[in-house]
PDB file of C-alpha atoms in Angstrom:
ATOM      1  CA  GLY G   1     -19.371 -13.162  -8.732  1.00 70.00           C
ATOM      2  CA  GLN G   2     -16.204 -11.417  -9.781  1.00 75.00           C
ATOM      3  CA  GLN G   3     -13.024 -12.862  -8.273  1.00 85.00           C
ATOM      4  CA  VAL G   4      -9.422 -11.709  -8.243  1.00 91.00           C
ATOM      5  CA  MET G   5      -6.822 -14.329  -7.423  1.00 93.00           C
ATOM      6  CA  GLN G   6      -3.130 -13.886  -6.755  1.00 96.00           C
ATOM      7  CA  ILE G   7      -0.278 -16.328  -6.894  1.00 96.00           C
ATOM      8  CA  PRO G   8       1.788 -17.263  -5.097  1.00 97.00           C
ATOM      9  CA  GLN G   9       0.219 -16.912  -1.667  1.00 95.00           C
ATOM     10  CA  TYR G  10       3.661 -16.768  -0.033  1.00 96.00           C
ATOM     11  CA  GLN G  11       7.157 -16.179  -1.351  1.00 97.00           C
ATOM     12  CA  HIS G  12      10.421 -16.335   0.537  1.00 97.00           C
ATOM     13  CA  VAL G  13      13.475 -14.960  -1.248  1.00 97.00           C
ATOM     14  CA  GLN G  14      17.076 -14.195  -0.448  1.00 97.00           C
ATOM     15  CA  GLU G  15      17.922 -10.527  -0.516  1.00 98.00           C
ATOM     16  CA  GLY G  16      19.018  -9.616  -4.028  1.00 98.00           C
ATOM     17  CA  GLU G  17      16.781 -12.160  -5.743  1.00 98.00           C
ATOM     18  CA  ASP G  18      13.902 -11.121  -7.971  1.00 98.00           C
ATOM     19  CA  PHE G  19      10.243 -11.562  -7.067  1.00 98.00           C
ATOM     20  CA  THR G  20       7.044 -11.674  -9.117  1.00 98.00           C
ATOM     21  CA  THR G  21       3.409 -11.879  -8.083  1.00 98.00           C
ATOM     22  CA  TYR G  22       0.598 -12.537 -10.525  1.00 98.00           C
ATOM     23  CA  CYS G  23      -2.981 -11.336 -10.413  1.00 97.00           C
ATOM     24  CA  ASN G  24      -5.845 -12.890 -12.372  1.00 96.00           C
ATOM     25  CA  SER G  25      -9.419 -11.737 -12.699  1.00 94.00           C
ATOM     26  CA  SER G  26     -12.417 -13.799 -13.711  1.00 90.00           C
ATOM     27  CA  THR G  27     -13.747 -10.810 -15.688  1.00 90.00           C
ATOM     28  CA  THR G  28     -12.337  -7.962 -17.770  1.00 92.00           C
ATOM     29  CA  LEU G  29     -11.205  -5.018 -15.684  1.00 92.00           C
ATOM     30  CA  SER G  30     -11.360  -1.294 -16.368  1.00 91.00           C
ATOM     31  CA  ASN G  31      -8.264  -0.648 -14.279  1.00 92.00           C
ATOM     32  CA  ILE G  32      -5.961  -2.415 -11.844  1.00 95.00           C
ATOM     33  CA  GLN G  33      -4.359  -1.081  -8.709  1.00 95.00           C
ATOM     34  CA  TRP G  34      -1.553  -2.390  -6.540  1.00 97.00           C
ATOM     35  CA  TYR G  35      -1.178  -1.937  -2.802  1.00 97.00           C
ATOM     36  CA  LYS G  36       1.504  -2.838  -0.278  1.00 98.00           C
ATOM     37  CA  GLN G  37       0.858  -3.698   3.346  1.00 97.00           C
ATOM     38  CA  ARG G  38       3.856  -3.820   5.656  1.00 97.00           C
ATOM     39  CA  PRO G  39       3.697  -6.192   8.647  1.00 94.00           C
ATOM     40  CA  GLY G  40       1.534  -4.549  11.300  1.00 92.00           C
ATOM     41  CA  GLY G  41       0.518  -1.809   8.894  1.00 94.00           C
ATOM     42  CA  HIS G  42      -2.309  -0.999   6.539  1.00 96.00           C
ATOM     43  CA  PRO G  43      -2.574  -1.247   2.732  1.00 97.00           C
ATOM     44  CA  VAL G  44      -0.915   1.655   0.935  1.00 97.00           C
ATOM     45  CA  PHE G  45      -1.690   2.497  -2.686  1.00 96.00           C
ATOM     46  CA  LEU G  46       1.278   1.990  -5.014  1.00 97.00           C
ATOM     47  CA  ILE G  47       0.100   2.464  -8.573  1.00 96.00           C
ATOM     48  CA  GLN G  48      -2.761   2.226 -11.042  1.00 95.00           C
ATOM     49  CA  LEU G  49      -2.787   0.808 -14.579  1.00 96.00           C
ATOM     50  CA  VAL G  50      -5.555   1.588 -17.025  1.00 94.00           C
ATOM     51  CA  LYS G  51      -4.512   0.753 -20.562  1.00 95.00           C
ATOM     52  CA  SER G  52      -4.282  -2.689 -22.139  1.00 96.00           C
ATOM     53  CA  GLY G  53      -0.649  -3.856 -22.119  1.00 97.00           C
ATOM     54  CA  GLU G  54       0.446  -0.913 -19.987  1.00 97.00           C
ATOM     55  CA  VAL G  55       3.780  -1.150 -18.177  1.00 98.00           C
ATOM     56  CA  LYS G  56       4.818   1.201 -15.396  1.00 98.00           C
ATOM     57  CA  LYS G  57       7.978   1.304 -13.317  1.00 98.00           C
ATOM     58  CA  GLN G  58       8.733   2.608  -9.851  1.00 97.00           C
ATOM     59  CA  LYS G  59      12.446   2.194  -9.174  1.00 97.00           C
ATOM     60  CA  ARG G  60      12.899  -1.573  -8.776  1.00 98.00           C
ATOM     61  CA  LEU G  61       9.171  -2.330  -9.186  1.00 98.00           C
ATOM     62  CA  THR G  62       7.645  -3.072 -12.592  1.00 98.00           C
ATOM     63  CA  PHE G  63       3.886  -3.313 -13.013  1.00 98.00           C
ATOM     64  CA  GLN G  64       2.167  -4.738 -16.061  1.00 98.00           C
ATOM     65  CA  PHE G  65      -1.461  -4.897 -17.180  1.00 97.00           C
ATOM     66  CA  GLY G  66      -2.342  -7.728 -19.530  1.00 97.00           C
ATOM     67  CA  GLU G  67      -3.483  -7.240 -23.100  1.00 96.00           C
ATOM     68  CA  ALA G  68      -6.918  -8.672 -22.315  1.00 95.00           C
ATOM     69  CA  LYS G  69      -7.142  -6.564 -19.122  1.00 95.00           C
ATOM     70  CA  LYS G  70      -7.807  -9.672 -17.043  1.00 95.00           C
ATOM     71  CA  ASN G  71      -4.397 -10.115 -15.474  1.00 96.00           C
ATOM     72  CA  SER G  72      -1.526  -8.144 -14.057  1.00 98.00           C
ATOM     73  CA  SER G  73       1.884  -8.690 -12.547  1.00 98.00           C
ATOM     74  CA  LEU G  74       4.261  -6.970 -10.167  1.00 98.00           C
ATOM     75  CA  HIS G  75       7.959  -7.703 -10.506  1.00 98.00           C
ATOM     76  CA  ILE G  76      10.579  -6.574  -8.007  1.00 98.00           C
ATOM     77  CA  THR G  77      14.190  -6.624  -9.135  1.00 98.00           C
ATOM     78  CA  ALA G  78      16.919  -7.322  -6.586  1.00 98.00           C
ATOM     79  CA  THR G  79      14.710  -7.468  -3.503  1.00 98.00           C
ATOM     80  CA  GLN G  80      15.678  -5.679  -0.317  1.00 98.00           C
ATOM     81  CA  THR G  81      14.533  -6.282   3.256  1.00 97.00           C
ATOM     82  CA  THR G  82      12.414  -3.147   2.970  1.00 97.00           C
ATOM     83  CA  ASP G  83      10.278  -4.932   0.352  1.00 98.00           C
ATOM     84  CA  VAL G  84       8.860  -7.260   3.009  1.00 98.00           C
ATOM     85  CA  GLY G  85       5.075  -7.174   3.199  1.00 97.00           C
ATOM     86  CA  THR G  86       1.906  -8.325   1.484  1.00 97.00           C
ATOM     87  CA  TYR G  87       1.200  -7.107  -2.012  1.00 98.00           C
ATOM     88  CA  PHE G  88      -2.419  -6.837  -3.096  1.00 97.00           C
ATOM     89  CA  CYS G  89      -3.779  -6.228  -6.535  1.00 96.00           C
ATOM     90  CA  ALA G  90      -7.250  -4.724  -6.830  1.00 94.00           C
ATOM     91  CA  GLY G  91      -9.333  -5.013  -9.949  1.00 90.00           C
ATOM     92  CA  GLY G  92     -11.588  -2.163 -10.901  1.00 85.00           C
ATOM     93  CA  ALA G  93     -14.960  -2.679 -12.479  1.00 77.00           C
ATOM     94  CA  ASP G  94     -18.158  -1.238 -11.065  1.00 74.00           C
ATOM     95  CA  LYS G  95     -16.375  -1.676  -7.760  1.00 79.00           C
ATOM     96  CA  LEU G  96     -12.873  -2.439  -6.581  1.00 85.00           C
ATOM     97  CA  ILE G  97     -12.192  -6.106  -5.841  1.00 88.00           C
ATOM     98  CA  PHE G  98      -9.062  -6.877  -3.846  1.00 91.00           C
ATOM     99  CA  GLY G  99      -7.012  -9.925  -4.642  1.00 93.00           C
ATOM    100  CA  THR G 100      -6.000 -12.549  -2.136  1.00 92.00           C
ATOM    101  CA  GLY G 101      -2.524 -11.055  -1.683  1.00 95.00           C
ATOM    102  CA  THR G 102       1.037 -12.365  -1.869  1.00 96.00           C
ATOM    103  CA  ARG G 103       3.123 -12.257   1.281  1.00 96.00           C
ATOM    104  CA  LEU G 104       6.792 -11.580   0.566  1.00 98.00           C
ATOM    105  CA  GLN G 105       9.533 -12.430   3.033  1.00 98.00           C
ATOM    106  CA  VAL G 106      13.095 -11.368   2.277  1.00 97.00           C
ATOM    107  CA  PHE G 107      16.006 -12.986   4.085  1.00 95.00           C
ATOM    108  CA  PRO G 108      19.191 -10.935   4.437  1.00 90.00           C
TER     109      PRO G 108
ATOM    110  CA  GLU Z   1       0.150   9.561   7.033  1.00 55.00           C
ATOM    111  CA  THR Z   2      -2.828  11.232   8.719  1.00 74.00           C
ATOM    112  CA  GLY Z   3      -5.294  11.322   5.820  1.00 95.00           C
ATOM    113  CA  VAL Z   4      -7.515   8.642   7.371  1.00 98.00           C
ATOM    114  CA  THR Z   5      -7.602   8.164  11.127  1.00 97.00           C
ATOM    115  CA  GLN Z   6      -9.234   5.405  13.147  1.00 98.00           C
ATOM    116  CA  THR Z   7     -10.000   5.075  16.840  1.00 98.00           C
ATOM    117  CA  PRO Z   8      -9.485   3.122  18.925  1.00 98.00           C
ATOM    118  CA  ARG Z   9      -6.388   1.364  17.590  1.00 97.00           C
ATOM    119  CA  HIS Z  10      -6.955  -1.633  19.821  1.00 97.00           C
ATOM    120  CA  LEU Z  11     -10.168  -2.910  21.387  1.00 97.00           C
ATOM    121  CA  VAL Z  12     -10.938  -5.891  23.580  1.00 96.00           C
ATOM    122  CA  MET Z  13     -14.588  -6.566  24.217  1.00 94.00           C
ATOM    123  CA  GLY Z  14     -16.779  -9.275  25.626  1.00 91.00           C
ATOM    124  CA  MET Z  15     -19.520 -10.886  23.599  1.00 90.00           C
ATOM    125  CA  THR Z  16     -22.226  -8.936  25.428  1.00 89.00           C
ATOM    126  CA  ASN Z  17     -20.586  -5.525  25.105  1.00 89.00           C
ATOM    127  CA  LYS Z  18     -21.540  -2.695  22.781  1.00 94.00           C
ATOM    128  CA  LYS Z  19     -18.765  -0.617  21.280  1.00 96.00           C
ATOM    129  CA  SER Z  20     -18.187   1.640  18.292  1.00 97.00           C
ATOM    130  CA  LEU Z  21     -15.291   2.104  15.906  1.00 98.00           C
ATOM    131  CA  LYS Z  22     -14.692   5.554  14.477  1.00 98.00           C
ATOM    132  CA  CYS Z  23     -13.109   6.609  11.217  1.00 98.00           C
ATOM    133  CA  GLU Z  24     -12.392  10.123   9.961  1.00 98.00           C
ATOM    134  CA  GLN Z  25     -10.932  11.160   6.631  1.00 97.00           C
ATOM    135  CA  HIS Z  26      -9.318  14.518   5.951  1.00 95.00           C
ATOM    136  CA  LEU Z  27      -8.950  14.094   2.189  1.00 96.00           C
ATOM    137  CA  GLY Z  28     -12.215  15.596   0.964  1.00 95.00           C
ATOM    138  CA  HIS Z  29     -13.335  12.226  -0.388  1.00 95.00           C
ATOM    139  CA  ASN Z  30     -16.929  11.231  -1.032  1.00 94.00           C
ATOM    140  CA  ALA Z  31     -16.739   7.477  -0.524  1.00 94.00           C
ATOM    141  CA  MET Z  32     -15.875   5.530   2.620  1.00 96.00           C
ATOM    142  CA  TYR Z  33     -15.472   1.819   3.285  1.00 95.00           C
ATOM    143  CA  TRP Z  34     -15.255  -0.732   6.056  1.00 97.00           C
ATOM    144  CA  TYR Z  35     -13.091  -3.819   5.544  1.00 96.00           C
ATOM    145  CA  LYS Z  36     -12.432  -6.811   7.743  1.00 96.00           C
ATOM    146  CA  GLN Z  37      -8.968  -8.335   7.561  1.00 96.00           C
ATOM    147  CA  SER Z  38      -8.256 -11.723   9.077  1.00 92.00           C
ATOM    148  CA  ALA Z  39      -5.963 -14.630   8.392  1.00 82.00           C
ATOM    149  CA  LYS Z  40      -8.755 -16.461   6.565  1.00 77.00           C
ATOM    150  CA  LYS Z  41      -9.843 -13.627   4.257  1.00 77.00           C
ATOM    151  CA  PRO Z  42      -7.168 -11.023   3.623  1.00 77.00           C
ATOM    152  CA  LEU Z  43      -9.402  -8.063   2.714  1.00 90.00           C
ATOM    153  CA  GLU Z  44     -13.128  -8.560   3.038  1.00 91.00           C
ATOM    154  CA  LEU Z  45     -15.311  -5.624   2.031  1.00 91.00           C
ATOM    155  CA  MET Z  46     -18.129  -5.029   4.502  1.00 94.00           C
ATOM    156  CA  PHE Z  47     -19.839  -1.736   3.684  1.00 95.00           C
ATOM    157  CA  VAL Z  48     -19.583   1.080   1.169  1.00 93.00           C
ATOM    158  CA  TYR Z  49     -20.898   4.625   1.574  1.00 94.00           C
ATOM    159  CA  ASN Z  50     -20.960   7.118  -1.246  1.00 90.00           C
ATOM    160  CA  PHE Z  51     -22.063  10.677  -0.465  1.00 88.00           C
ATOM    161  CA  LYS Z  52     -23.308   9.437   2.938  1.00 87.00           C
ATOM    162  CA  GLU Z  53     -25.573   6.818   1.356  1.00 88.00           C
ATOM    163  CA  GLN Z  54     -24.915   3.130   1.863  1.00 88.00           C
ATOM    164  CA  THR Z  55     -24.377   1.610  -1.549  1.00 86.00           C
ATOM    165  CA  GLU Z  56     -23.145  -1.818  -0.575  1.00 84.00           C
ATOM    166  CA  ASN Z  57     -23.613  -4.297   2.254  1.00 84.00           C
ATOM    167  CA  ASN Z  58     -21.711  -7.518   1.627  1.00 83.00           C
ATOM    168  CA  SER Z  59     -24.068  -9.788   3.575  1.00 87.00           C
ATOM    169  CA  VAL Z  60     -22.650  -8.578   6.861  1.00 93.00           C
ATOM    170  CA  PRO Z  61     -24.355  -9.892  10.031  1.00 94.00           C
ATOM    171  CA  SER Z  62     -26.637  -7.412  11.751  1.00 94.00           C
ATOM    172  CA  ARG Z  63     -24.402  -7.355  14.824  1.00 95.00           C
ATOM    173  CA  PHE Z  64     -22.319  -4.909  12.742  1.00 97.00           C
ATOM    174  CA  SER Z  65     -24.148  -1.646  12.158  1.00 96.00           C
ATOM    175  CA  PRO Z  66     -22.530   1.143  10.117  1.00 96.00           C
ATOM    176  CA  GLU Z  67     -23.313   4.830  10.356  1.00 96.00           C
ATOM    177  CA  CYS Z  68     -22.156   7.644   8.091  1.00 96.00           C
ATOM    178  CA  PRO Z  69     -23.324  11.052   9.381  1.00 95.00           C
ATOM    179  CA  ASN Z  70     -21.320  12.966   6.751  1.00 93.00           C
ATOM    180  CA  SER Z  71     -18.723  12.321   4.070  1.00 91.00           C
ATOM    181  CA  SER Z  72     -15.846  12.694   6.536  1.00 95.00           C
ATOM    182  CA  HIS Z  73     -16.975  10.367   9.303  1.00 97.00           C
ATOM    183  CA  LEU Z  74     -17.820   6.697   9.414  1.00 97.00           C
ATOM    184  CA  PHE Z  75     -18.726   4.546  12.382  1.00 98.00           C
ATOM    185  CA  LEU Z  76     -19.094   0.834  12.921  1.00 98.00           C
ATOM    186  CA  HIS Z  77     -21.324  -0.054  15.862  1.00 97.00           C
ATOM    187  CA  LEU Z  78     -20.674  -3.455  17.374  1.00 96.00           C
ATOM    188  CA  HIS Z  79     -22.947  -5.527  19.613  1.00 94.00           C
ATOM    189  CA  THR Z  80     -23.116  -9.151  20.725  1.00 94.00           C
ATOM    190  CA  LEU Z  81     -20.080 -10.096  18.689  1.00 94.00           C
ATOM    191  CA  GLN Z  82     -18.626 -13.578  18.388  1.00 94.00           C
ATOM    192  CA  PRO Z  83     -15.007 -14.654  18.895  1.00 94.00           C
ATOM    193  CA  GLU Z  84     -14.691 -15.241  15.143  1.00 94.00           C
ATOM    194  CA  ASP Z  85     -15.277 -11.510  14.656  1.00 96.00           C
ATOM    195  CA  SER Z  86     -11.821 -10.857  16.077  1.00 96.00           C
ATOM    196  CA  ALA Z  87      -9.855  -9.213  13.263  1.00 96.00           C
ATOM    197  CA  LEU Z  88      -8.320  -5.998  12.017  1.00 97.00           C
ATOM    198  CA  TYR Z  89     -11.043  -3.588  10.902  1.00 98.00           C
ATOM    199  CA  LEU Z  90      -9.870  -1.156   8.274  1.00 98.00           C
ATOM    200  CA  CYS Z  91     -11.535   2.006   7.135  1.00 98.00           C
ATOM    201  CA  ALA Z  92     -10.759   3.473   3.724  1.00 96.00           C
ATOM    202  CA  SER Z  93     -11.837   6.409   1.602  1.00 96.00           C
ATOM    203  CA  SER Z  94     -11.699   7.314  -2.068  1.00 93.00           C
ATOM    204  CA  GLN Z  95     -12.611  10.268  -4.232  1.00 91.00           C
ATOM    205  CA  ASP Z  96     -15.785   8.507  -5.317  1.00 83.00           C
ATOM    206  CA  HIS Z  97     -16.886   4.867  -5.170  1.00 77.00           C
ATOM    207  CA  SER Z  98     -16.716   4.426  -8.905  1.00 69.00           C
ATOM    208  CA  GLN Z  99     -17.376   6.310 -12.101  1.00 64.00           C
ATOM    209  CA  GLY Z 100     -18.947   3.946 -14.539  1.00 62.00           C
ATOM    210  CA  ALA Z 101     -16.590   0.997 -14.662  1.00 62.00           C
ATOM    211  CA  PHE Z 102     -13.594   2.900 -13.250  1.00 70.00           C
ATOM    212  CA  SER Z 103     -12.638   2.488  -9.616  1.00 79.00           C
ATOM    213  CA  TYR Z 104     -10.663   5.093  -7.687  1.00 85.00           C
ATOM    214  CA  GLU Z 105      -7.667   4.331  -5.498  1.00 90.00           C
ATOM    215  CA  GLN Z 106      -8.417   3.894  -1.821  1.00 93.00           C
ATOM    216  CA  TYR Z 107      -6.630   5.364   1.171  1.00 96.00           C
ATOM    217  CA  PHE Z 108      -6.659   3.237   4.285  1.00 97.00           C
ATOM    218  CA  GLY Z 109      -6.566   4.121   7.943  1.00 97.00           C
ATOM    219  CA  PRO Z 110      -4.287   2.303  10.395  1.00 97.00           C
ATOM    220  CA  GLY Z 111      -7.093  -0.022  11.481  1.00 97.00           C
ATOM    221  CA  THR Z 112      -8.618  -1.157  14.766  1.00 98.00           C
ATOM    222  CA  ARG Z 113      -7.361  -4.476  16.106  1.00 97.00           C
ATOM    223  CA  LEU Z 114     -10.463  -6.046  17.661  1.00 97.00           C
ATOM    224  CA  THR Z 115     -10.383  -8.983  20.033  1.00 96.00           C
ATOM    225  CA  VAL Z 116     -13.663 -10.539  21.159  1.00 95.00           C
ATOM    226  CA  THR Z 117     -13.400 -12.616  24.321  1.00 93.00           C
TER     227      THR Z 117
END
């Protein structure tokens, strides 16, 4: 069956450092979504990418959809303590498949 | 955020109890979902309802029984659970389940933290 994997599983960074999480699908996707879950919270939709090679930015967050539409990345520039949480990608096909998530910890 | 609400927020139940989780969405969406979130499997899809019809059951044990009386309400009936069923149960909704190969973004409720003793 379709699988969506994320790496790394965990990432600890010093505040101000950059952070990247990668998402890989076993099949071609029609769209990819990113969600953030704060500790003790629930997943919250961040953004959606649809086009091959698409890049979108939200302040310090940059999202990219691969040319083959099988992978995606989320890059955070100059992390802050408010970035702490688990970031999930979700690949869209005939249904939405959530990735395994990357837990980000930011030390002040 | 009050688009998707869930009750109760916390639940402790014995293995012989029967309880129900409730989810309500105020977004006018047509699709609703139940997910199980635990340390072992971050987000595990359980059931999908689209226009009140169940469209997906991810091999969930029969001790979990979903009910969707209308597009705004979703229940998860629990009976004779096991300790390994302890987890955060999340409800979500989306405009539709999918349109062809395109999947819509999902809006999650705060979840019910379930502990089975």
